[in-house]
Amino acid sequence: MAAFALPLLLAACATGSPRPKTAAPAGDVFGPASGAGIQTVVAVLTDGDSAATPDINRRFAAAVARAIPASAAVALPPLSGDGLDPTLEGYGTRAVTVAGDSIAALRHRYPRARIVVVGDAGGAALAANLAGVQPHLIDGIVLVACPCALPEWRAHIQSQAGALPAATSAGLDPLKTAGGISPELRAAVLVGADDLVTPVKFSRAYAEALTLRGIATDYRIVPGKGHQLLEDPEVLAATERLAAALTRKI
């Protein structure tokens, strides 16, 4: 495992200077750090609302690198969640820009690989928006417990908690950015049947929007599961299926 840092990307955004497009990718890398033999690179994005998130992120990335042949996986730093820079809030344009820089760095480091982004919760909304705003960067997305109908999800959270978190004051709605997604992209959308934070209806709406655009979408409701779904075997299996479908096209 090799660790890479994000300070150059963040500094560039803060100062307005050009962002390096060929910098080392942010986050922890599992599998080969580079190499022409890598066919699949999986970038894992989660939100930062839990102290356990970085460990979950890394465990899932390590499992992906073990499970998918000729692959590397990167656990990217969270760009949404409580306590983070609100301008990096995971539904906003700046978070999409910073995440896009990291994915561009991965494309440079692994020039022959297909790029798959696995997003969990707030990271799923970010992955969906990135696929819609910068479609040239991504070949596949796996969205887990996604708040993918953003205004409706905010209304749901407000009805549950009585107030919205400060970090959700602005952002992009994945249902709207879906119009920019490449028809060549492949997608998987998974949600727990008992998820009370991002209920099934929000994932279903997004999966339906992708399907209407003719995008190959593997949509699954996982029985008996709640919001903490990333480490469920169904998610890893969906990521493996998607990666296999993409590598057959190489």
PDB file of C-alpha atoms in Angstrom:
ATOM      1  CA  MET A   1       0.000   0.000   0.000  1.00  0.00           C
ATOM      2  CA  ALA A   2       1.329   3.414  -0.970  1.00  0.00           C
ATOM      3  CA  ALA A   3       0.006   6.667   0.490  1.00  0.00           C
ATOM      4  CA  PHE A   4      -0.440   9.820  -1.567  1.00  0.00           C
ATOM      5  CA  ALA A   5      -1.474  13.245  -0.293  1.00  0.00           C
ATOM      6  CA  LEU A   6      -3.926  15.859  -1.509  1.00  0.00           C
ATOM      7  CA  PRO A   7      -2.293  19.139  -0.443  1.00  0.00           C
ATOM      8  CA  LEU A   8      -1.269  20.235  -3.949  1.00  0.00           C
ATOM      9  CA  LEU A   9      -4.810  19.823  -5.253  1.00  0.00           C
ATOM     10  CA  LEU A  10      -6.320  21.681  -2.320  1.00  0.00           C
ATOM     11  CA  ALA A  11      -3.735  24.449  -2.477  1.00  0.00           C
ATOM     12  CA  ALA A  12      -4.389  24.951  -6.182  1.00  0.00           C
ATOM     13  CA  CYS A  13      -8.132  25.277  -5.582  1.00  0.00           C
ATOM     14  CA  ALA A  14      -7.563  27.698  -2.709  1.00  0.00           C
ATOM     15  CA  THR A  15      -5.223  30.014  -4.636  1.00  0.00           C
ATOM     16  CA  GLY A  16      -6.897  29.848  -8.026  1.00  0.00           C
ATOM     17  CA  SER A  17      -3.671  28.676  -9.698  1.00  0.00           C
ATOM     18  CA  PRO A  18      -3.817  25.905 -12.313  1.00  0.00           C
ATOM     19  CA  ARG A  19      -4.364  22.438 -10.848  1.00  0.00           C
ATOM     20  CA  PRO A  20      -1.769  19.777 -11.708  1.00  0.00           C
ATOM     21  CA  LYS A  21      -3.424  17.204 -13.939  1.00  0.00           C
ATOM     22  CA  THR A  22      -0.665  14.618 -13.643  1.00  0.00           C
ATOM     23  CA  ALA A  23      -0.029  14.693  -9.890  1.00  0.00           C
ATOM     24  CA  ALA A  24       0.072  11.520  -7.832  1.00  0.00           C
ATOM     25  CA  PRO A  25      -3.432  10.349  -6.949  1.00  0.00           C
ATOM     26  CA  ALA A  26      -4.708  11.252  -3.507  1.00  0.00           C
ATOM     27  CA  GLY A  27      -5.419   8.534  -0.979  1.00  0.00           C
ATOM     28  CA  ASP A  28      -4.176   5.034  -0.175  1.00  0.00           C
ATOM     29  CA  VAL A  29      -3.397   2.762  -3.128  1.00  0.00           C
ATOM     30  CA  PHE A  30      -3.881  -1.010  -2.941  1.00  0.00           C
ATOM     31  CA  GLY A  31      -2.313  -3.141  -5.634  1.00  0.00           C
ATOM     32  CA  PRO A  32       0.366  -1.947  -8.068  1.00  0.00           C
ATOM     33  CA  ALA A  33       1.194   1.762  -7.798  1.00  0.00           C
ATOM     34  CA  SER A  34       1.471   1.939 -11.597  1.00  0.00           C
ATOM     35  CA  GLY A  35       1.918  -0.323 -14.586  1.00  0.00           C
ATOM     36  CA  ALA A  36       0.705  -0.987 -18.098  1.00  0.00           C
ATOM     37  CA  GLY A  37      -0.716  -4.365 -17.035  1.00  0.00           C
ATOM     38  CA  ILE A  38      -3.433  -2.800 -14.858  1.00  0.00           C
ATOM     39  CA  GLN A  39      -6.805  -3.147 -16.576  1.00  0.00           C
ATOM     40  CA  THR A  40      -9.093  -1.748 -13.865  1.00  0.00           C
ATOM     41  CA  VAL A  41      -8.643   1.031 -11.320  1.00  0.00           C
ATOM     42  CA  VAL A  42     -11.328   1.423  -8.657  1.00  0.00           C
ATOM     43  CA  ALA A  43     -11.520   4.724  -6.781  1.00  0.00           C
ATOM     44  CA  VAL A  44     -13.537   4.589  -3.544  1.00  0.00           C
ATOM     45  CA  LEU A  45     -15.328   7.716  -2.303  1.00  0.00           C
ATOM     46  CA  THR A  46     -17.206   7.841   0.997  1.00  0.00           C
ATOM     47  CA  ASP A  47     -18.494  10.682   3.137  1.00  0.00           C
ATOM     48  CA  GLY A  48     -16.752  11.893   6.277  1.00  0.00           C
ATOM     49  CA  ASP A  49     -19.600  11.744   8.768  1.00  0.00           C
ATOM     50  CA  SER A  50     -18.105   8.882  10.778  1.00  0.00           C
ATOM     51  CA  ALA A  51     -14.695   8.522  12.394  1.00  0.00           C
ATOM     52  CA  ALA A  52     -14.671   4.939  11.100  1.00  0.00           C
ATOM     53  CA  THR A  53     -15.084   6.025   7.470  1.00  0.00           C
ATOM     54  CA  PRO A  54     -11.370   6.039   6.492  1.00  0.00           C
ATOM     55  CA  ASP A  55     -10.894   2.475   7.789  1.00  0.00           C
ATOM     56  CA  ILE A  56     -14.036   1.235   6.018  1.00  0.00           C
ATOM     57  CA  ASN A  57     -12.875   2.974   2.853  1.00  0.00           C
ATOM     58  CA  ARG A  58      -9.456   1.320   3.007  1.00  0.00           C
ATOM     59  CA  ARG A  59     -10.827  -2.123   3.839  1.00  0.00           C
ATOM     60  CA  PHE A  60     -13.166  -2.024   0.872  1.00  0.00           C
ATOM     61  CA  ALA A  61     -10.414  -0.788  -1.453  1.00  0.00           C
ATOM     62  CA  ALA A  62      -8.115  -3.585  -0.277  1.00  0.00           C
ATOM     63  CA  ALA A  63     -10.867  -6.162  -0.870  1.00  0.00           C
ATOM     64  CA  VAL A  64     -11.436  -4.826  -4.386  1.00  0.00           C
ATOM     65  CA  ALA A  65      -7.747  -5.052  -5.255  1.00  0.00           C
ATOM     66  CA  ARG A  66      -7.686  -8.679  -4.085  1.00  0.00           C
ATOM     67  CA  ALA A  67     -10.890  -9.667  -5.864  1.00  0.00           C
ATOM     68  CA  ILE A  68     -10.507  -8.086  -9.317  1.00  0.00           C
ATOM     69  CA  PRO A  69      -7.727  -9.418 -11.567  1.00  0.00           C
ATOM     70  CA  ALA A  70      -5.146  -6.943 -12.900  1.00  0.00           C
ATOM     71  CA  SER A  71      -6.530  -4.128 -10.748  1.00  0.00           C
ATOM     72  CA  ALA A  72      -5.549  -1.388  -8.341  1.00  0.00           C
ATOM     73  CA  ALA A  73      -7.854   0.367  -5.889  1.00  0.00           C
ATOM     74  CA  VAL A  74      -7.559   3.775  -4.277  1.00  0.00           C
ATOM     75  CA  ALA A  75      -9.290   4.887  -1.073  1.00  0.00           C
ATOM     76  CA  LEU A  76      -9.757   8.611  -1.737  1.00  0.00           C
ATOM     77  CA  PRO A  77     -10.135  11.150   1.089  1.00  0.00           C
ATOM     78  CA  PRO A  78     -13.775  12.064   1.847  1.00  0.00           C
ATOM     79  CA  LEU A  79     -15.055  15.275   0.280  1.00  0.00           C
ATOM     80  CA  SER A  80     -18.348  15.463   2.175  1.00  0.00           C
ATOM     81  CA  GLY A  81     -19.455  15.209   5.765  1.00  0.00           C
ATOM     82  CA  ASP A  82     -19.488  17.048   9.060  1.00  0.00           C
ATOM     83  CA  GLY A  83     -16.332  18.876  10.072  1.00  0.00           C
ATOM     84  CA  LEU A  84     -14.922  19.209   6.566  1.00  0.00           C
ATOM     85  CA  ASP A  85     -14.284  22.389   4.612  1.00  0.00           C
ATOM     86  CA  PRO A  86     -17.848  23.368   3.567  1.00  0.00           C
ATOM     87  CA  THR A  87     -16.574  24.478   0.144  1.00  0.00           C
ATOM     88  CA  LEU A  88     -15.611  20.841  -0.414  1.00  0.00           C
ATOM     89  CA  GLU A  89     -19.159  19.720   0.421  1.00  0.00           C
ATOM     90  CA  GLY A  90     -19.761  16.553  -1.543  1.00  0.00           C
ATOM     91  CA  TYR A  91     -22.705  17.745  -3.610  1.00  0.00           C
ATOM     92  CA  GLY A  92     -21.051  20.948  -4.836  1.00  0.00           C
ATOM     93  CA  THR A  93     -19.017  21.940  -7.858  1.00  0.00           C
ATOM     94  CA  ARG A  94     -15.742  22.391  -5.968  1.00  0.00           C
ATOM     95  CA  ALA A  95     -15.845  18.841  -4.623  1.00  0.00           C
ATOM     96  CA  VAL A  96     -16.519  17.590  -8.152  1.00  0.00           C
ATOM     97  CA  THR A  97     -13.501  19.552  -9.396  1.00  0.00           C
ATOM     98  CA  VAL A  98     -11.175  18.219  -6.689  1.00  0.00           C
ATOM     99  CA  ALA A  99     -12.394  14.639  -7.157  1.00  0.00           C
ATOM    100  CA  GLY A 100     -12.012  15.033 -10.912  1.00  0.00           C
ATOM    101  CA  ASP A 101      -8.388  16.060 -10.469  1.00  0.00           C
ATOM    102  CA  SER A 102      -7.735  12.883  -8.474  1.00  0.00           C
ATOM    103  CA  ILE A 103      -9.394  10.725 -11.146  1.00  0.00           C
ATOM    104  CA  ALA A 104      -7.419  12.512 -13.876  1.00  0.00           C
ATOM    105  CA  ALA A 105      -4.243  11.675 -11.952  1.00  0.00           C
ATOM    106  CA  LEU A 106      -5.287   8.015 -11.904  1.00  0.00           C
ATOM    107  CA  ARG A 107      -5.883   8.086 -15.667  1.00  0.00           C
ATOM    108  CA  HIS A 108      -2.366   9.444 -16.130  1.00  0.00           C
ATOM    109  CA  ARG A 109      -0.809   6.862 -13.817  1.00  0.00           C
ATOM    110  CA  TYR A 110      -2.745   3.930 -15.331  1.00  0.00           C
ATOM    111  CA  PRO A 111      -3.219   4.972 -18.966  1.00  0.00           C
ATOM    112  CA  ARG A 112      -4.629   1.641 -20.197  1.00  0.00           C
ATOM    113  CA  ALA A 113      -7.032   1.018 -17.325  1.00  0.00           C
ATOM    114  CA  ARG A 114     -10.788   1.391 -17.099  1.00  0.00           C
ATOM    115  CA  ILE A 115     -11.730   3.729 -14.238  1.00  0.00           C
ATOM    116  CA  VAL A 116     -14.531   2.730 -11.871  1.00  0.00           C
ATOM    117  CA  VAL A 117     -15.676   5.022  -9.056  1.00  0.00           C
ATOM    118  CA  VAL A 118     -17.433   3.418  -6.080  1.00  0.00           C
ATOM    119  CA  GLY A 119     -19.330   6.023  -4.078  1.00  0.00           C
ATOM    120  CA  ASP A 120     -20.927   5.455  -0.680  1.00  0.00           C
ATOM    121  CA  ALA A 121     -23.618   7.790   0.737  1.00  0.00           C
ATOM    122  CA  GLY A 122     -22.384  11.367   0.149  1.00  0.00           C
ATOM    123  CA  GLY A 123     -19.578   9.883  -1.916  1.00  0.00           C
ATOM    124  CA  ALA A 124     -22.196   8.259  -4.148  1.00  0.00           C
ATOM    125  CA  ALA A 125     -23.790  11.619  -4.926  1.00  0.00           C
ATOM    126  CA  LEU A 126     -20.318  12.988  -5.691  1.00  0.00           C
ATOM    127  CA  ALA A 127     -19.511  10.047  -7.970  1.00  0.00           C
ATOM    128  CA  ALA A 128     -22.812  10.485  -9.819  1.00  0.00           C
ATOM    129  CA  ASN A 129     -22.213  14.206 -10.286  1.00  0.00           C
ATOM    130  CA  LEU A 130     -18.646  13.638 -11.442  1.00  0.00           C
ATOM    131  CA  ALA A 131     -19.847  11.140 -14.042  1.00  0.00           C
ATOM    132  CA  GLY A 132     -22.324  13.715 -15.324  1.00  0.00           C
ATOM    133  CA  VAL A 133     -20.075  16.789 -15.256  1.00  0.00           C
ATOM    134  CA  GLN A 134     -16.789  15.183 -16.411  1.00  0.00           C
ATOM    135  CA  PRO A 135     -17.925  12.036 -18.269  1.00  0.00           C
ATOM    136  CA  HIS A 136     -14.591  11.572 -20.037  1.00  0.00           C
ATOM    137  CA  LEU A 137     -12.945  10.620 -16.738  1.00  0.00           C
ATOM    138  CA  ILE A 138     -15.061   7.624 -15.717  1.00  0.00           C
ATOM    139  CA  ASP A 139     -15.986   4.301 -17.332  1.00  0.00           C
ATOM    140  CA  GLY A 140     -18.180   2.925 -14.545  1.00  0.00           C
ATOM    141  CA  ILE A 141     -19.858   3.919 -11.284  1.00  0.00           C
ATOM    142  CA  VAL A 142     -21.061   1.868  -8.322  1.00  0.00           C
ATOM    143  CA  LEU A 143     -23.402   3.919  -6.138  1.00  0.00           C
ATOM    144  CA  VAL A 144     -24.170   2.700  -2.621  1.00  0.00           C
ATOM    145  CA  ALA A 145     -26.898   4.250  -0.421  1.00  0.00           C
ATOM    146  CA  CYS A 146     -27.070   7.296  -2.666  1.00  0.00           C
ATOM    147  CA  PRO A 147     -28.988  10.519  -1.876  1.00  0.00           C
ATOM    148  CA  CYS A 148     -29.376  10.758  -5.647  1.00  0.00           C
ATOM    149  CA  ALA A 149     -32.563  12.860  -5.729  1.00  0.00           C
ATOM    150  CA  LEU A 150     -31.035  15.718  -3.806  1.00  0.00           C
ATOM    151  CA  PRO A 151     -33.938  18.128  -3.084  1.00  0.00           C
ATOM    152  CA  GLU A 152     -36.230  15.260  -2.122  1.00  0.00           C
ATOM    153  CA  TRP A 153     -33.546  13.704   0.067  1.00  0.00           C
ATOM    154  CA  ARG A 154     -32.977  17.015   1.856  1.00  0.00           C
ATOM    155  CA  ALA A 155     -36.699  17.248   2.553  1.00  0.00           C
ATOM    156  CA  HIS A 156     -36.571  13.716   3.943  1.00  0.00           C
ATOM    157  CA  ILE A 157     -33.651  14.560   6.255  1.00  0.00           C
ATOM    158  CA  GLN A 158     -35.379  17.729   7.409  1.00  0.00           C
ATOM    159  CA  SER A 159     -38.529  15.789   8.229  1.00  0.00           C
ATOM    160  CA  GLN A 160     -36.468  13.328  10.281  1.00  0.00           C
ATOM    161  CA  ALA A 161     -34.101  15.717  12.053  1.00  0.00           C
ATOM    162  CA  GLY A 162     -35.954  19.027  11.946  1.00  0.00           C
ATOM    163  CA  ALA A 163     -32.983  20.852  10.400  1.00  0.00           C
ATOM    164  CA  LEU A 164     -30.523  20.376   7.593  1.00  0.00           C
ATOM    165  CA  PRO A 165     -26.801  19.913   8.262  1.00  0.00           C
ATOM    166  CA  ALA A 166     -24.820  23.029   7.415  1.00  0.00           C
ATOM    167  CA  ALA A 167     -22.791  21.146   4.779  1.00  0.00           C
ATOM    168  CA  THR A 168     -25.844  20.524   2.622  1.00  0.00           C
ATOM    169  CA  SER A 169     -26.572  24.187   1.883  1.00  0.00           C
ATOM    170  CA  ALA A 170     -25.674  23.983  -1.814  1.00  0.00           C
ATOM    171  CA  GLY A 171     -24.869  21.434  -4.432  1.00  0.00           C
ATOM    172  CA  LEU A 172     -25.622  19.614  -7.649  1.00  0.00           C
ATOM    173  CA  ASP A 173     -28.569  17.267  -8.015  1.00  0.00           C
ATOM    174  CA  PRO A 174     -27.449  13.909  -9.493  1.00  0.00           C
ATOM    175  CA  LEU A 175     -30.806  13.535 -11.232  1.00  0.00           C
ATOM    176  CA  LYS A 176     -30.031  16.705 -13.194  1.00  0.00           C
ATOM    177  CA  THR A 177     -26.364  16.006 -13.926  1.00  0.00           C
ATOM    178  CA  ALA A 178     -27.343  12.527 -15.182  1.00  0.00           C
ATOM    179  CA  GLY A 179     -28.101  14.165 -18.528  1.00  0.00           C
ATOM    180  CA  GLY A 180     -24.369  14.562 -19.119  1.00  0.00           C
ATOM    181  CA  ILE A 181     -23.397  10.940 -18.465  1.00  0.00           C
ATOM    182  CA  SER A 182     -21.825   9.081 -21.374  1.00  0.00           C
ATOM    183  CA  PRO A 183     -24.079   6.381 -22.854  1.00  0.00           C
ATOM    184  CA  GLU A 184     -21.016   4.115 -22.786  1.00  0.00           C
ATOM    185  CA  LEU A 185     -20.792   4.217 -18.990  1.00  0.00           C
ATOM    186  CA  ARG A 186     -21.871   1.179 -16.962  1.00  0.00           C
ATOM    187  CA  ALA A 187     -23.496   1.613 -13.568  1.00  0.00           C
ATOM    188  CA  ALA A 188     -24.489  -0.333 -10.485  1.00  0.00           C
ATOM    189  CA  VAL A 189     -26.859   1.149  -7.894  1.00  0.00           C
ATOM    190  CA  LEU A 190     -27.328  -0.613  -4.545  1.00  0.00           C
ATOM    191  CA  VAL A 191     -29.388   0.304  -1.509  1.00  0.00           C
ATOM    192  CA  GLY A 192     -30.399  -1.469   1.686  1.00  0.00           C
ATOM    193  CA  ALA A 193     -34.075  -2.377   1.895  1.00  0.00           C
ATOM    194  CA  ASP A 194     -34.145  -0.992   5.460  1.00  0.00           C
ATOM    195  CA  ASP A 195     -32.064   2.153   4.823  1.00  0.00           C
ATOM    196  CA  LEU A 196     -33.695   5.000   6.768  1.00  0.00           C
ATOM    197  CA  VAL A 197     -31.074   7.641   5.896  1.00  0.00           C
ATOM    198  CA  THR A 198     -31.167   7.269   2.099  1.00  0.00           C
ATOM    199  CA  PRO A 199     -34.312   5.212   1.493  1.00  0.00           C
ATOM    200  CA  VAL A 200     -34.817   3.032  -1.561  1.00  0.00           C
ATOM    201  CA  LYS A 201     -36.846   5.623  -3.483  1.00  0.00           C
ATOM    202  CA  PHE A 202     -33.831   7.890  -4.003  1.00  0.00           C
ATOM    203  CA  SER A 203     -31.695   5.149  -5.525  1.00  0.00           C
ATOM    204  CA  ARG A 204     -34.608   3.854  -7.577  1.00  0.00           C
ATOM    205  CA  ALA A 205     -35.256   7.267  -9.124  1.00  0.00           C
ATOM    206  CA  TYR A 206     -31.626   7.560 -10.216  1.00  0.00           C
ATOM    207  CA  ALA A 207     -31.443   4.010 -11.560  1.00  0.00           C
ATOM    208  CA  GLU A 208     -34.577   4.684 -13.594  1.00  0.00           C
ATOM    209  CA  ALA A 209     -33.068   7.902 -14.981  1.00  0.00           C
ATOM    210  CA  LEU A 210     -29.954   6.017 -16.118  1.00  0.00           C
ATOM    211  CA  THR A 211     -31.995   3.226 -17.677  1.00  0.00           C
ATOM    212  CA  LEU A 212     -34.102   5.743 -19.619  1.00  0.00           C
ATOM    213  CA  ARG A 213     -30.855   7.115 -21.076  1.00  0.00           C
ATOM    214  CA  GLY A 214     -29.939   3.643 -22.279  1.00  0.00           C
ATOM    215  CA  ILE A 215     -27.135   3.221 -19.724  1.00  0.00           C
ATOM    216  CA  ALA A 216     -26.512  -0.362 -18.607  1.00  0.00           C
ATOM    217  CA  THR A 217     -27.531  -0.287 -14.928  1.00  0.00           C
ATOM    218  CA  ASP A 218     -27.398  -3.061 -12.330  1.00  0.00           C
ATOM    219  CA  TYR A 219     -29.947  -1.950  -9.713  1.00  0.00           C
ATOM    220  CA  ARG A 220     -30.273  -3.994  -6.518  1.00  0.00           C
ATOM    221  CA  ILE A 221     -32.147  -3.635  -3.248  1.00  0.00           C
ATOM    222  CA  VAL A 222     -30.274  -5.606  -0.592  1.00  0.00           C
ATOM    223  CA  PRO A 223     -32.736  -7.358   1.773  1.00  0.00           C
ATOM    224  CA  GLY A 224     -32.415  -6.799   5.511  1.00  0.00           C
ATOM    225  CA  LYS A 225     -29.722  -4.130   5.189  1.00  0.00           C
ATOM    226  CA  GLY A 226     -29.652  -0.524   6.360  1.00  0.00           C
ATOM    227  CA  HIS A 227     -27.499   2.461   5.504  1.00  0.00           C
ATOM    228  CA  GLN A 228     -24.099   0.891   6.311  1.00  0.00           C
ATOM    229  CA  LEU A 229     -23.803  -1.159   3.137  1.00  0.00           C
ATOM    230  CA  LEU A 230     -20.348  -0.603   1.625  1.00  0.00           C
ATOM    231  CA  GLU A 231     -18.792  -3.722   3.147  1.00  0.00           C
ATOM    232  CA  ASP A 232     -21.712  -5.988   2.274  1.00  0.00           C
ATOM    233  CA  PRO A 233     -20.653  -8.784  -0.132  1.00  0.00           C
ATOM    234  CA  GLU A 234     -23.271  -7.590  -2.635  1.00  0.00           C
ATOM    235  CA  VAL A 235     -21.327  -4.362  -3.189  1.00  0.00           C
ATOM    236  CA  LEU A 236     -18.054  -6.119  -3.880  1.00  0.00           C
ATOM    237  CA  ALA A 237     -19.834  -8.582  -6.186  1.00  0.00           C
ATOM    238  CA  ALA A 238     -21.470  -5.726  -8.126  1.00  0.00           C
ATOM    239  CA  THR A 239     -18.087  -4.014  -8.487  1.00  0.00           C
ATOM    240  CA  GLU A 240     -16.532  -7.241  -9.778  1.00  0.00           C
ATOM    241  CA  ARG A 241     -19.325  -7.723 -12.330  1.00  0.00           C
ATOM    242  CA  LEU A 242     -19.027  -4.175 -13.571  1.00  0.00           C
ATOM    243  CA  ALA A 243     -15.234  -4.383 -13.862  1.00  0.00           C
ATOM    244  CA  ALA A 244     -15.483  -7.660 -15.794  1.00  0.00           C
ATOM    245  CA  ALA A 245     -17.967  -6.131 -18.233  1.00  0.00           C
ATOM    246  CA  LEU A 246     -15.662  -3.166 -18.838  1.00  0.00           C
ATOM    247  CA  THR A 247     -12.476  -5.181 -19.317  1.00  0.00           C
ATOM    248  CA  ARG A 248     -14.187  -7.360 -21.938  1.00  0.00           C
ATOM    249  CA  LYS A 249     -14.342  -4.188 -24.059  1.00  0.00           C
ATOM    250  CA  ILE A 250     -10.560  -3.552 -23.922  1.00  0.00           C
TER     251      ILE A 250
END
